[in-house]
Amino acid sequence: MIEYENLRKSNEPFYAEYQNIFSGILESGWFVLGNSVKNFEEEFARFVTMPHAIGVANGLDALILALRVLNFEAGSEILVPSNTYIATILSILQCRLKPVLIEPDIQTYNINPQKIEEAITKKTKAIMVVHLYGKACEMDTVTTLARKYHLEVIEDCAQSHGAMFKGKMTGSFGIGAFSFYPTKNLGCLGDGGAVTTSDEDFARNIRMYRNYGSEKKYYNETIGVNSRLDEIQAGFLSVKLKHLQRITEHKRKLASLYQQGLKEDFITPQVHPDYFDVFHIYNVRHPKRDGLKEFLLKNEIKTEIHYPVPPHKQKAMEGIFGKQEFPIADEIHATTLSLPISFGTTESEVLKVIEVMNKF
Ligand SMILES: *Cc1c(COP(=O)(O)O)cnc(C)c1O
């Protein structure tokens, strides 16, 4: 059986280093907000080419904390792609703001820059882009419009660690929100997240907000929450970050095998020199997606669907988007299939997947 992803296999190359880090933290007796978090924050900020990175509990919290600290008036509108993972939209709703869905570009699966301006109203406060599947959004238009209309840019980078647009890192265009959930390209062994920013005050406020609104122990300046990255996860993340380039190269190599080997019946991801893709997910589209998934499973190949139900059709979102229709999101969700592309997936496994796919 070729697995979609086996997290034990993906992490095995780092076991010795993880164990070393774990022992050190265990011996130190310091488990929350210590040197290990501080070091990782510095390393990660350098990686994203931003002055500040602040560790938080998970990716959803990274988005929520960014919005909370921006402190928009309730009911303000946040533009967000209609085909994103539900967490992006949850962050907006959790802050009592209004998500305004923008359809993606069917070629890139990312927010269609041509559809942003028409959605901007007096209530619009931010564009929340999502660098989905590990491909950066077209950021020229996004940043130009943000400047023109005085909007904040928040980047959901949960799938895009190291992905670039025109040589610039995702998470360095606006406010970056990262997840370190185990399956992500930079994944820890539990939950974790980070916010990146170039604004010193904003960084300070996120730091306070994640820790009860307190900078100095037992003195509270704002009404904060507890959303901290812990020492052990930060330690594991420092290990993984050192190897992230190797992880990315491996995924890019597997993606290039798919690109070269798959027959033309499958719609494969767009490749373009302006985009450095990190392939958190390698998807193809096919009108008979469900049949294809079943065919692959019969041939001992496991796949995933990212995602089976678009946000506007989720039960939780009933009544939120009224009668609006999002045919491009619907089309992507009905036809997309994700193929194995993890750090633990081998080239020969990918060649096997290609061989079976081409018989479909
Ligand atoms: C994983 C993910 C999140 C949420 O991250 P968690 O760490 O699981 O909270 C948010 N947005 C996108 C696009 C994701 O893929």
mmCIF file of C-alpha atoms and ligand atoms in Angstrom:
data_model
loop_
_atom_site.group_PDB
_atom_site.id
_atom_site.type_symbol
_atom_site.label_atom_id
_atom_site.label_comp_id
_atom_site.label_asym_id
_atom_site.label_seq_id
_atom_site.Cartn_x
_atom_site.Cartn_y
_atom_site.Cartn_z
ATOM 1 C CA MET A 1 0.000 0.000 0.000
ATOM 2 C CA ILE A 2 1.277 3.467 -0.885
ATOM 3 C CA GLU A 3 0.104 5.720 1.923
ATOM 4 C CA TYR A 4 -0.984 9.304 1.447
ATOM 5 C CA GLU A 5 1.244 10.273 4.337
ATOM 6 C CA ASN A 6 2.815 8.432 7.220
ATOM 7 C CA LEU A 7 3.927 10.893 9.878
ATOM 8 C CA ARG A 8 6.172 8.364 11.560
ATOM 9 C CA LYS A 9 8.093 7.932 8.293
ATOM 10 C CA SER A 10 8.217 11.677 7.605
ATOM 11 C CA ASN A 11 9.720 12.315 11.045
ATOM 12 C CA GLU A 12 12.007 9.295 11.372
ATOM 13 C CA PRO A 13 15.085 11.037 9.895
ATOM 14 C CA PHE A 14 14.932 13.536 12.805
ATOM 15 C CA TYR A 15 14.381 11.121 15.713
ATOM 16 C CA ALA A 16 17.883 11.356 17.186
ATOM 17 C CA GLU A 17 17.846 15.154 17.073
ATOM 18 C CA TYR A 18 14.330 15.303 18.548
ATOM 19 C CA GLN A 19 15.349 13.036 21.412
ATOM 20 C CA ASN A 20 18.365 15.173 22.127
ATOM 21 C CA ILE A 21 16.245 18.343 22.224
ATOM 22 C CA PHE A 22 13.578 16.632 24.345
ATOM 23 C CA SER A 23 16.139 15.525 26.961
ATOM 24 C CA GLY A 24 17.607 19.016 27.144
ATOM 25 C CA ILE A 25 14.209 20.617 27.784
ATOM 26 C CA LEU A 26 13.242 17.916 30.273
ATOM 27 C CA GLU A 27 16.455 18.540 32.185
ATOM 28 C CA SER A 28 16.026 22.322 32.058
ATOM 29 C CA GLY A 29 12.698 22.123 33.930
ATOM 30 C CA TRP A 30 11.364 25.091 31.915
ATOM 31 C CA PHE A 31 8.407 24.179 29.691
ATOM 32 C CA VAL A 32 6.532 27.308 28.612
ATOM 33 C CA LEU A 33 7.913 30.535 27.043
ATOM 34 C CA GLY A 34 11.603 30.021 27.592
ATOM 35 C CA ASN A 35 14.781 29.979 25.521
ATOM 36 C CA SER A 36 13.603 27.305 23.167
ATOM 37 C CA VAL A 37 10.598 29.403 22.029
ATOM 38 C CA LYS A 38 12.729 32.531 21.886
ATOM 39 C CA ASN A 39 15.378 30.823 19.747
ATOM 40 C CA PHE A 40 12.842 29.332 17.378
ATOM 41 C CA GLU A 41 11.072 32.667 17.004
ATOM 42 C CA GLU A 42 14.360 34.279 15.990
ATOM 43 C CA GLU A 43 15.255 31.502 13.571
ATOM 44 C CA PHE A 44 11.801 31.489 12.032
ATOM 45 C CA ALA A 45 11.696 35.284 11.670
ATOM 46 C CA ARG A 46 15.035 35.106 9.833
ATOM 47 C CA PHE A 47 13.670 32.338 7.608
ATOM 48 C CA VAL A 48 10.588 34.379 6.665
ATOM 49 C CA THR A 49 12.827 37.470 6.294
ATOM 50 C CA MET A 50 10.762 39.409 8.821
ATOM 51 C CA PRO A 51 11.929 41.248 11.944
ATOM 52 C CA HIS A 52 9.431 39.484 14.223
ATOM 53 C CA ALA A 53 7.898 36.020 14.620
ATOM 54 C CA ILE A 54 5.729 35.220 17.628
ATOM 55 C CA GLY A 55 4.964 31.612 18.546
ATOM 56 C CA VAL A 56 1.325 30.797 19.317
ATOM 57 C CA ALA A 57 -0.694 27.660 20.033
ATOM 58 C CA ASN A 58 -1.813 26.796 16.483
ATOM 59 C CA GLY A 59 -2.525 28.179 13.015
ATOM 60 C CA LEU A 60 -6.135 29.120 13.694
ATOM 61 C CA ASP A 61 -5.013 31.137 16.722
ATOM 62 C CA ALA A 62 -2.321 32.836 14.627
ATOM 63 C CA LEU A 63 -5.116 34.145 12.370
ATOM 64 C CA ILE A 64 -7.439 34.993 15.268
ATOM 65 C CA LEU A 65 -4.733 36.804 17.256
ATOM 66 C CA ALA A 66 -3.738 38.827 14.186
ATOM 67 C CA LEU A 67 -7.358 39.944 13.732
ATOM 68 C CA ARG A 68 -7.891 40.615 17.455
ATOM 69 C CA VAL A 69 -4.841 42.836 17.691
ATOM 70 C CA LEU A 70 -5.826 44.700 14.506
ATOM 71 C CA ASN A 71 -9.009 45.405 16.452
ATOM 72 C CA PHE A 72 -11.422 46.160 13.595
ATOM 73 C CA GLU A 73 -14.922 47.317 14.423
ATOM 74 C CA ALA A 74 -17.437 44.429 14.671
ATOM 75 C CA GLY A 75 -19.037 43.712 11.297
ATOM 76 C CA SER A 76 -16.031 44.945 9.291
ATOM 77 C CA GLU A 77 -15.538 43.033 6.059
ATOM 78 C CA ILE A 78 -12.575 40.754 5.440
ATOM 79 C CA LEU A 79 -11.979 39.487 1.899
ATOM 80 C CA VAL A 80 -11.056 35.802 1.775
ATOM 81 C CA PRO A 81 -10.943 33.124 -0.971
ATOM 82 C CA SER A 82 -14.077 30.976 -1.328
ATOM 83 C CA ASN A 83 -12.112 27.710 -1.608
ATOM 84 C CA THR A 84 -9.934 28.017 1.492
ATOM 85 C CA TYR A 85 -9.735 25.567 4.360
ATOM 86 C CA ILE A 86 -12.490 26.382 6.851
ATOM 87 C CA ALA A 87 -10.058 27.672 9.528
ATOM 88 C CA THR A 88 -9.405 30.892 7.612
ATOM 89 C CA ILE A 89 -13.099 31.741 7.660
ATOM 90 C CA LEU A 90 -13.542 30.589 11.264
ATOM 91 C CA SER A 91 -10.915 33.101 12.383
ATOM 92 C CA ILE A 92 -12.947 35.941 10.851
ATOM 93 C CA LEU A 93 -16.218 34.750 12.377
ATOM 94 C CA GLN A 94 -14.611 34.201 15.790
ATOM 95 C CA CYS A 95 -13.701 37.899 15.794
ATOM 96 C CA ARG A 96 -17.274 38.959 14.905
ATOM 97 C CA LEU A 97 -16.147 40.164 11.500
ATOM 98 C CA LYS A 98 -17.787 39.469 8.149
ATOM 99 C CA PRO A 99 -16.077 37.111 5.686
ATOM 100 C CA VAL A 100 -16.608 38.196 2.072
ATOM 101 C CA LEU A 101 -15.796 35.315 -0.229
ATOM 102 C CA ILE A 102 -13.816 35.952 -3.411
ATOM 103 C CA GLU A 103 -13.642 33.227 -6.032
ATOM 104 C CA PRO A 104 -10.230 31.741 -6.825
ATOM 105 C CA ASP A 105 -8.453 31.632 -10.163
ATOM 106 C CA ILE A 106 -9.158 28.179 -11.594
ATOM 107 C CA GLN A 107 -5.505 27.923 -12.773
ATOM 108 C CA THR A 108 -3.779 28.699 -9.462
ATOM 109 C CA TYR A 109 -6.541 27.837 -6.942
ATOM 110 C CA ASN A 110 -5.639 31.067 -5.167
ATOM 111 C CA ILE A 111 -7.689 34.250 -4.775
ATOM 112 C CA ASN A 112 -8.390 35.771 -8.202
ATOM 113 C CA PRO A 113 -6.688 39.185 -8.091
ATOM 114 C CA GLN A 114 -9.075 40.450 -10.790
ATOM 115 C CA LYS A 115 -12.055 39.923 -8.492
ATOM 116 C CA ILE A 116 -10.786 41.707 -5.421
ATOM 117 C CA GLU A 117 -11.394 45.364 -6.260
ATOM 118 C CA GLU A 118 -15.095 44.940 -7.090
ATOM 119 C CA ALA A 119 -15.669 43.428 -3.631
ATOM 120 C CA ILE A 120 -14.129 46.332 -1.699
ATOM 121 C CA THR A 121 -16.659 48.495 0.181
ATOM 122 C CA LYS A 122 -16.415 51.178 2.872
ATOM 123 C CA LYS A 123 -16.521 48.397 5.458
ATOM 124 C CA THR A 124 -13.616 46.404 4.018
ATOM 125 C CA LYS A 125 -10.660 46.344 6.380
ATOM 126 C CA ALA A 126 -8.388 43.557 5.217
ATOM 127 C CA ILE A 127 -7.561 41.084 2.483
ATOM 128 C CA MET A 128 -6.869 37.681 3.976
ATOM 129 C CA VAL A 129 -5.044 35.744 1.291
ATOM 130 C CA VAL A 130 -4.334 32.017 1.538
ATOM 131 C CA HIS A 131 -1.279 30.558 -0.191
ATOM 132 C CA LEU A 132 -3.122 27.310 -0.794
ATOM 133 C CA TYR A 133 -1.423 23.958 -1.472
ATOM 134 C CA GLY A 134 1.978 25.671 -1.071
ATOM 135 C CA LYS A 135 1.656 28.133 -3.952
ATOM 136 C CA ALA A 136 1.991 31.846 -3.252
ATOM 137 C CA CYS A 137 -0.826 34.166 -4.310
ATOM 138 C CA GLU A 138 -0.237 36.816 -6.969
ATOM 139 C CA MET A 139 0.827 39.466 -4.460
ATOM 140 C CA ASP A 140 1.490 42.430 -6.802
ATOM 141 C CA THR A 141 -2.215 43.168 -7.228
ATOM 142 C CA VAL A 142 -3.011 42.352 -3.602
ATOM 143 C CA THR A 143 -0.440 44.765 -2.190
ATOM 144 C CA THR A 144 -1.298 47.491 -4.738
ATOM 145 C CA LEU A 145 -5.003 47.313 -3.858
ATOM 146 C CA ALA A 146 -4.241 47.178 -0.147
ATOM 147 C CA ARG A 147 -2.229 50.386 -0.431
ATOM 148 C CA LYS A 148 -4.868 52.084 -2.599
ATOM 149 C CA TYR A 149 -7.733 51.303 -0.201
ATOM 150 C CA HIS A 150 -5.756 51.307 3.081
ATOM 151 C CA LEU A 151 -6.404 47.652 3.813
ATOM 152 C CA GLU A 152 -4.366 45.283 5.940
ATOM 153 C CA VAL A 153 -2.965 42.187 4.246
ATOM 154 C CA ILE A 154 -3.090 39.025 6.325
ATOM 155 C CA GLU A 155 -1.491 35.947 4.806
ATOM 156 C CA ASP A 156 -2.665 32.482 5.793
ATOM 157 C CA CYS A 157 0.670 30.673 5.391
ATOM 158 C CA ALA A 158 -0.426 27.394 6.985
ATOM 159 C CA GLN A 159 0.454 25.564 3.741
ATOM 160 C CA SER A 160 3.231 27.765 2.388
ATOM 161 C CA HIS A 161 6.379 27.635 4.582
ATOM 162 C CA GLY A 162 9.147 28.761 2.224
ATOM 163 C CA ALA A 163 6.901 29.430 -0.793
ATOM 164 C CA MET A 164 7.762 32.632 -2.651
ATOM 165 C CA PHE A 165 6.255 35.088 -5.108
ATOM 166 C CA LYS A 166 8.866 36.787 -7.296
ATOM 167 C CA GLY A 167 11.560 35.702 -4.843
ATOM 168 C CA LYS A 168 9.791 37.121 -1.786
ATOM 169 C CA MET A 169 8.736 34.863 1.066
ATOM 170 C CA THR A 170 5.093 34.262 1.875
ATOM 171 C CA GLY A 171 4.481 35.727 5.306
ATOM 172 C CA SER A 172 6.615 38.777 4.493
ATOM 173 C CA PHE A 173 4.099 40.757 2.405
ATOM 174 C CA GLY A 174 1.750 41.615 5.264
ATOM 175 C CA ILE A 175 1.013 39.868 8.532
ATOM 176 C CA GLY A 176 1.853 36.166 8.262
ATOM 177 C CA ALA A 177 -0.096 33.457 10.100
ATOM 178 C CA PHE A 178 1.568 30.040 10.163
ATOM 179 C CA SER A 179 0.498 26.613 11.391
ATOM 180 C CA PHE A 180 2.949 23.927 12.516
ATOM 181 C CA TYR A 181 0.338 21.154 12.644
ATOM 182 C CA PRO A 182 2.138 17.809 12.108
ATOM 183 C CA THR A 183 1.138 17.397 8.449
ATOM 184 C CA LYS A 184 2.302 20.854 7.383
ATOM 185 C CA ASN A 185 5.618 21.271 5.556
ATOM 186 C CA LEU A 186 7.125 22.616 8.782
ATOM 187 C CA GLY A 187 5.203 20.464 11.234
ATOM 188 C CA CYS A 188 5.897 19.805 14.900
ATOM 189 C CA LEU A 189 4.759 16.816 16.991
ATOM 190 C CA GLY A 190 1.569 18.421 18.232
ATOM 191 C CA ASP A 191 0.021 21.835 17.731
ATOM 192 C CA GLY A 192 1.875 25.056 17.058
ATOM 193 C CA GLY A 193 1.671 28.291 15.110
ATOM 194 C CA ALA A 194 3.306 31.673 14.589
ATOM 195 C CA VAL A 195 2.542 35.229 13.539
ATOM 196 C CA THR A 196 5.108 37.180 11.508
ATOM 197 C CA THR A 197 5.221 40.955 11.198
ATOM 198 C CA SER A 198 7.524 43.865 10.451
ATOM 199 C CA ASP A 199 5.706 46.134 12.939
ATOM 200 C CA GLU A 200 7.314 46.264 16.361
ATOM 201 C CA ASP A 201 4.199 47.492 18.207
ATOM 202 C CA PHE A 202 2.039 44.883 16.559
ATOM 203 C CA ALA A 203 4.568 42.180 17.529
ATOM 204 C CA ARG A 204 4.565 43.385 21.114
ATOM 205 C CA ASN A 205 0.766 43.304 21.204
ATOM 206 C CA ILE A 206 0.619 39.757 19.829
ATOM 207 C CA ARG A 207 3.179 38.708 22.449
ATOM 208 C CA MET A 208 1.029 40.220 25.182
ATOM 209 C CA TYR A 209 -2.249 38.932 23.813
ATOM 210 C CA ARG A 210 -1.036 35.306 23.597
ATOM 211 C CA ASN A 211 -0.060 35.443 27.286
ATOM 212 C CA TYR A 212 -3.123 36.821 29.148
ATOM 213 C CA GLY A 213 -2.503 40.352 27.875
ATOM 214 C CA SER A 214 0.529 40.519 30.101
ATOM 215 C CA GLU A 215 4.094 41.584 29.417
ATOM 216 C CA LYS A 216 5.197 41.573 33.025
ATOM 217 C CA LYS A 217 4.099 38.633 35.157
ATOM 218 C CA TYR A 218 0.886 39.333 37.117
ATOM 219 C CA TYR A 219 0.408 42.748 35.469
ATOM 220 C CA ASN A 220 -2.249 42.695 32.740
ATOM 221 C CA GLU A 221 -2.490 45.464 30.167
ATOM 222 C CA THR A 222 -5.181 44.019 27.884
ATOM 223 C CA ILE A 223 -7.782 41.248 27.912
ATOM 224 C CA GLY A 224 -5.716 38.494 26.369
ATOM 225 C CA VAL A 225 -5.880 34.729 25.985
ATOM 226 C CA ASN A 226 -3.595 31.781 26.583
ATOM 227 C CA SER A 227 -2.246 30.790 23.174
ATOM 228 C CA ARG A 228 1.413 29.913 23.609
ATOM 229 C CA LEU A 229 3.804 27.728 21.708
ATOM 230 C CA ASP A 230 5.442 25.403 24.216
ATOM 231 C CA GLU A 231 9.159 24.794 24.689
ATOM 232 C CA ILE A 232 9.163 21.198 23.493
ATOM 233 C CA GLN A 233 7.358 21.952 20.228
ATOM 234 C CA ALA A 234 9.583 24.977 19.643
ATOM 235 C CA GLY A 235 12.620 22.728 20.154
ATOM 236 C CA PHE A 236 11.329 20.196 17.621
ATOM 237 C CA LEU A 237 10.573 23.040 15.220
ATOM 238 C CA SER A 238 14.144 24.357 15.430
ATOM 239 C CA VAL A 239 15.331 20.886 14.430
ATOM 240 C CA LYS A 240 12.862 20.659 11.553
ATOM 241 C CA LEU A 241 13.547 24.188 10.307
ATOM 242 C CA LYS A 242 17.200 23.243 9.754
ATOM 243 C CA HIS A 243 15.984 20.507 7.400
ATOM 244 C CA LEU A 244 13.104 22.388 5.772
ATOM 245 C CA GLN A 245 15.027 23.126 2.590
ATOM 246 C CA ARG A 246 15.702 19.416 2.149
ATOM 247 C CA ILE A 247 12.023 18.641 2.800
ATOM 248 C CA THR A 248 10.957 21.255 0.248
ATOM 249 C CA GLU A 249 13.442 20.002 -2.343
ATOM 250 C CA HIS A 250 12.182 16.458 -1.899
ATOM 251 C CA LYS A 251 8.565 17.553 -2.411
ATOM 252 C CA ARG A 252 9.499 19.665 -5.429
ATOM 253 C CA LYS A 253 11.337 16.706 -6.953
ATOM 254 C CA LEU A 254 8.281 14.458 -6.477
ATOM 255 C CA ALA A 255 6.059 17.174 -7.964
ATOM 256 C CA SER A 256 8.290 17.429 -11.027
ATOM 257 C CA LEU A 257 7.997 13.653 -11.537
ATOM 258 C CA TYR A 258 4.202 13.987 -11.483
ATOM 259 C CA GLN A 259 4.330 16.984 -13.831
ATOM 260 C CA GLN A 260 6.450 15.081 -16.359
ATOM 261 C CA GLY A 261 4.822 11.683 -16.020
ATOM 262 C CA LEU A 262 1.069 12.198 -15.764
ATOM 263 C CA LYS A 263 -0.925 11.978 -18.991
ATOM 264 C CA GLU A 264 -2.846 14.986 -20.248
ATOM 265 C CA ASP A 265 -6.275 13.853 -18.999
ATOM 266 C CA PHE A 266 -5.345 15.214 -15.586
ATOM 267 C CA ILE A 267 -5.266 18.918 -14.878
ATOM 268 C CA THR A 268 -1.971 19.347 -13.039
ATOM 269 C CA PRO A 269 -0.829 22.399 -11.021
ATOM 270 C CA GLN A 270 0.282 25.438 -12.944
ATOM 271 C CA VAL A 271 4.017 26.081 -12.837
ATOM 272 C CA HIS A 272 5.291 29.586 -13.521
ATOM 273 C CA PRO A 273 8.734 31.148 -12.933
ATOM 274 C CA ASP A 274 7.273 33.884 -10.681
ATOM 275 C CA TYR A 275 6.177 31.250 -8.160
ATOM 276 C CA PHE A 276 8.400 29.073 -5.992
ATOM 277 C CA ASP A 277 5.984 26.305 -4.973
ATOM 278 C CA VAL A 278 6.542 24.129 -1.894
ATOM 279 C CA PHE A 279 3.783 21.599 -2.675
ATOM 280 C CA HIS A 280 2.223 21.166 0.724
ATOM 281 C CA ILE A 281 -0.352 19.415 -1.445
ATOM 282 C CA TYR A 282 0.037 18.096 -4.995
ATOM 283 C CA ASN A 283 -3.415 18.042 -6.531
ATOM 284 C CA VAL A 284 -4.778 17.044 -9.913
ATOM 285 C CA ARG A 285 -8.267 17.682 -11.181
ATOM 286 C CA HIS A 286 -10.404 15.245 -13.120
ATOM 287 C CA PRO A 287 -14.151 15.195 -13.873
ATOM 288 C CA LYS A 288 -14.363 11.596 -12.595
ATOM 289 C CA ARG A 289 -12.510 12.351 -9.384
ATOM 290 C CA ASP A 290 -14.428 9.906 -7.177
ATOM 291 C CA GLY A 291 -13.949 7.062 -9.665
ATOM 292 C CA LEU A 292 -10.261 7.899 -9.906
ATOM 293 C CA LYS A 293 -9.875 7.854 -6.122
ATOM 294 C CA GLU A 294 -11.563 4.448 -5.962
ATOM 295 C CA PHE A 295 -9.453 3.103 -8.848
ATOM 296 C CA LEU A 296 -6.254 4.182 -7.095
ATOM 297 C CA LEU A 297 -7.360 2.644 -3.808
ATOM 298 C CA LYS A 298 -8.075 -0.660 -5.588
ATOM 299 C CA ASN A 299 -4.493 -0.434 -6.800
ATOM 300 C CA GLU A 300 -3.233 0.126 -3.256
ATOM 301 C CA ILE A 301 -2.721 3.880 -3.500
ATOM 302 C CA LYS A 302 -4.233 6.169 -0.893
ATOM 303 C CA THR A 303 -5.179 9.744 -1.773
ATOM 304 C CA GLU A 304 -6.959 12.641 -0.058
ATOM 305 C CA ILE A 305 -9.404 15.356 -1.086
ATOM 306 C CA HIS A 306 -8.572 18.942 -0.131
ATOM 307 C CA TYR A 307 -11.394 19.627 0.391
ATOM 308 C CA PRO A 308 -14.606 17.643 -0.200
ATOM 309 C CA VAL A 309 -17.033 20.419 0.868
ATOM 310 C CA PRO A 310 -16.499 24.129 0.106
ATOM 311 C CA PRO A 311 -16.876 26.464 3.101
ATOM 312 C CA HIS A 312 -20.135 28.050 1.864
ATOM 313 C CA LYS A 313 -21.758 24.594 1.789
ATOM 314 C CA GLN A 314 -20.702 23.564 5.308
ATOM 315 C CA LYS A 315 -23.505 23.115 7.803
ATOM 316 C CA ALA A 316 -21.702 25.461 10.193
ATOM 317 C CA MET A 317 -21.929 28.265 7.615
ATOM 318 C CA GLU A 318 -25.689 28.021 7.085
ATOM 319 C CA GLY A 319 -27.213 31.462 6.574
ATOM 320 C CA ILE A 320 -23.864 33.263 6.506
ATOM 321 C CA PHE A 321 -23.471 33.644 2.755
ATOM 322 C CA GLY A 322 -27.173 33.788 1.835
ATOM 323 C CA LYS A 323 -27.980 32.731 -1.712
ATOM 324 C CA GLN A 324 -24.584 33.661 -3.122
ATOM 325 C CA GLU A 325 -23.062 31.122 -5.472
ATOM 326 C CA PHE A 326 -19.419 30.171 -5.826
ATOM 327 C CA PRO A 327 -19.218 27.969 -8.920
ATOM 328 C CA ILE A 328 -15.414 27.986 -9.157
ATOM 329 C CA ALA A 329 -15.015 26.814 -5.564
ATOM 330 C CA ASP A 330 -17.710 24.187 -6.246
ATOM 331 C CA GLU A 331 -15.853 23.023 -9.361
ATOM 332 C CA ILE A 332 -12.523 22.681 -7.521
ATOM 333 C CA HIS A 333 -14.067 20.821 -4.612
ATOM 334 C CA ALA A 334 -15.862 18.426 -6.977
ATOM 335 C CA THR A 335 -12.824 17.573 -9.097
ATOM 336 C CA THR A 336 -9.675 17.857 -6.978
ATOM 337 C CA LEU A 337 -7.611 14.922 -5.756
ATOM 338 C CA SER A 338 -4.394 15.085 -3.715
ATOM 339 C CA LEU A 339 -1.639 12.590 -4.514
ATOM 340 C CA PRO A 340 1.069 11.326 -2.109
ATOM 341 C CA ILE A 341 3.896 13.893 -1.825
ATOM 342 C CA SER A 342 5.170 13.742 1.765
ATOM 343 C CA PHE A 343 8.797 13.748 2.947
ATOM 344 C CA GLY A 344 8.365 10.015 3.573
ATOM 345 C CA THR A 345 7.099 9.321 0.037
ATOM 346 C CA THR A 346 9.779 7.882 -2.260
ATOM 347 C CA GLU A 347 10.432 8.584 -5.946
ATOM 348 C CA SER A 348 9.670 4.979 -6.828
ATOM 349 C CA GLU A 349 6.309 5.255 -5.057
ATOM 350 C CA VAL A 350 5.494 8.335 -7.115
ATOM 351 C CA LEU A 351 6.508 6.552 -10.349
ATOM 352 C CA LYS A 352 4.146 3.746 -9.369
ATOM 353 C CA VAL A 353 1.313 6.238 -8.716
ATOM 354 C CA ILE A 354 1.951 7.795 -12.151
ATOM 355 C CA GLU A 355 1.903 4.379 -13.834
ATOM 356 C CA VAL A 356 -1.437 3.479 -12.248
ATOM 357 C CA MET A 357 -2.936 6.948 -12.866
ATOM 358 C CA ASN A 358 -2.083 6.748 -16.556
ATOM 359 C CA LYS A 359 -4.108 3.544 -16.857
ATOM 360 C CA PHE A 360 -7.260 5.306 -15.655
HETATM 361 C C1 LIG B 1 -4.003 23.875 8.724
HETATM 362 C C2 LIG B 1 -4.587 25.160 8.269
HETATM 363 C C3 LIG B 1 -5.014 26.135 9.176
HETATM 364 C C4 LIG B 1 -5.145 25.890 10.660
HETATM 365 O O1 LIG B 1 -4.006 25.497 11.304
HETATM 366 P P1 LIG B 1 -4.127 24.725 12.724
HETATM 367 O O2 LIG B 1 -2.734 24.742 13.238
HETATM 368 O O3 LIG B 1 -4.643 23.365 12.437
HETATM 369 O O4 LIG B 1 -5.053 25.518 13.585
HETATM 370 C C5 LIG B 1 -5.441 27.346 8.683
HETATM 371 N N1 LIG B 1 -5.469 27.594 7.363
HETATM 372 C C6 LIG B 1 -5.088 26.688 6.449
HETATM 373 C C7 LIG B 1 -5.127 27.042 4.996
HETATM 374 C C8 LIG B 1 -4.648 25.434 6.865
HETATM 375 O O5 LIG B 1 -4.269 24.526 5.953
#
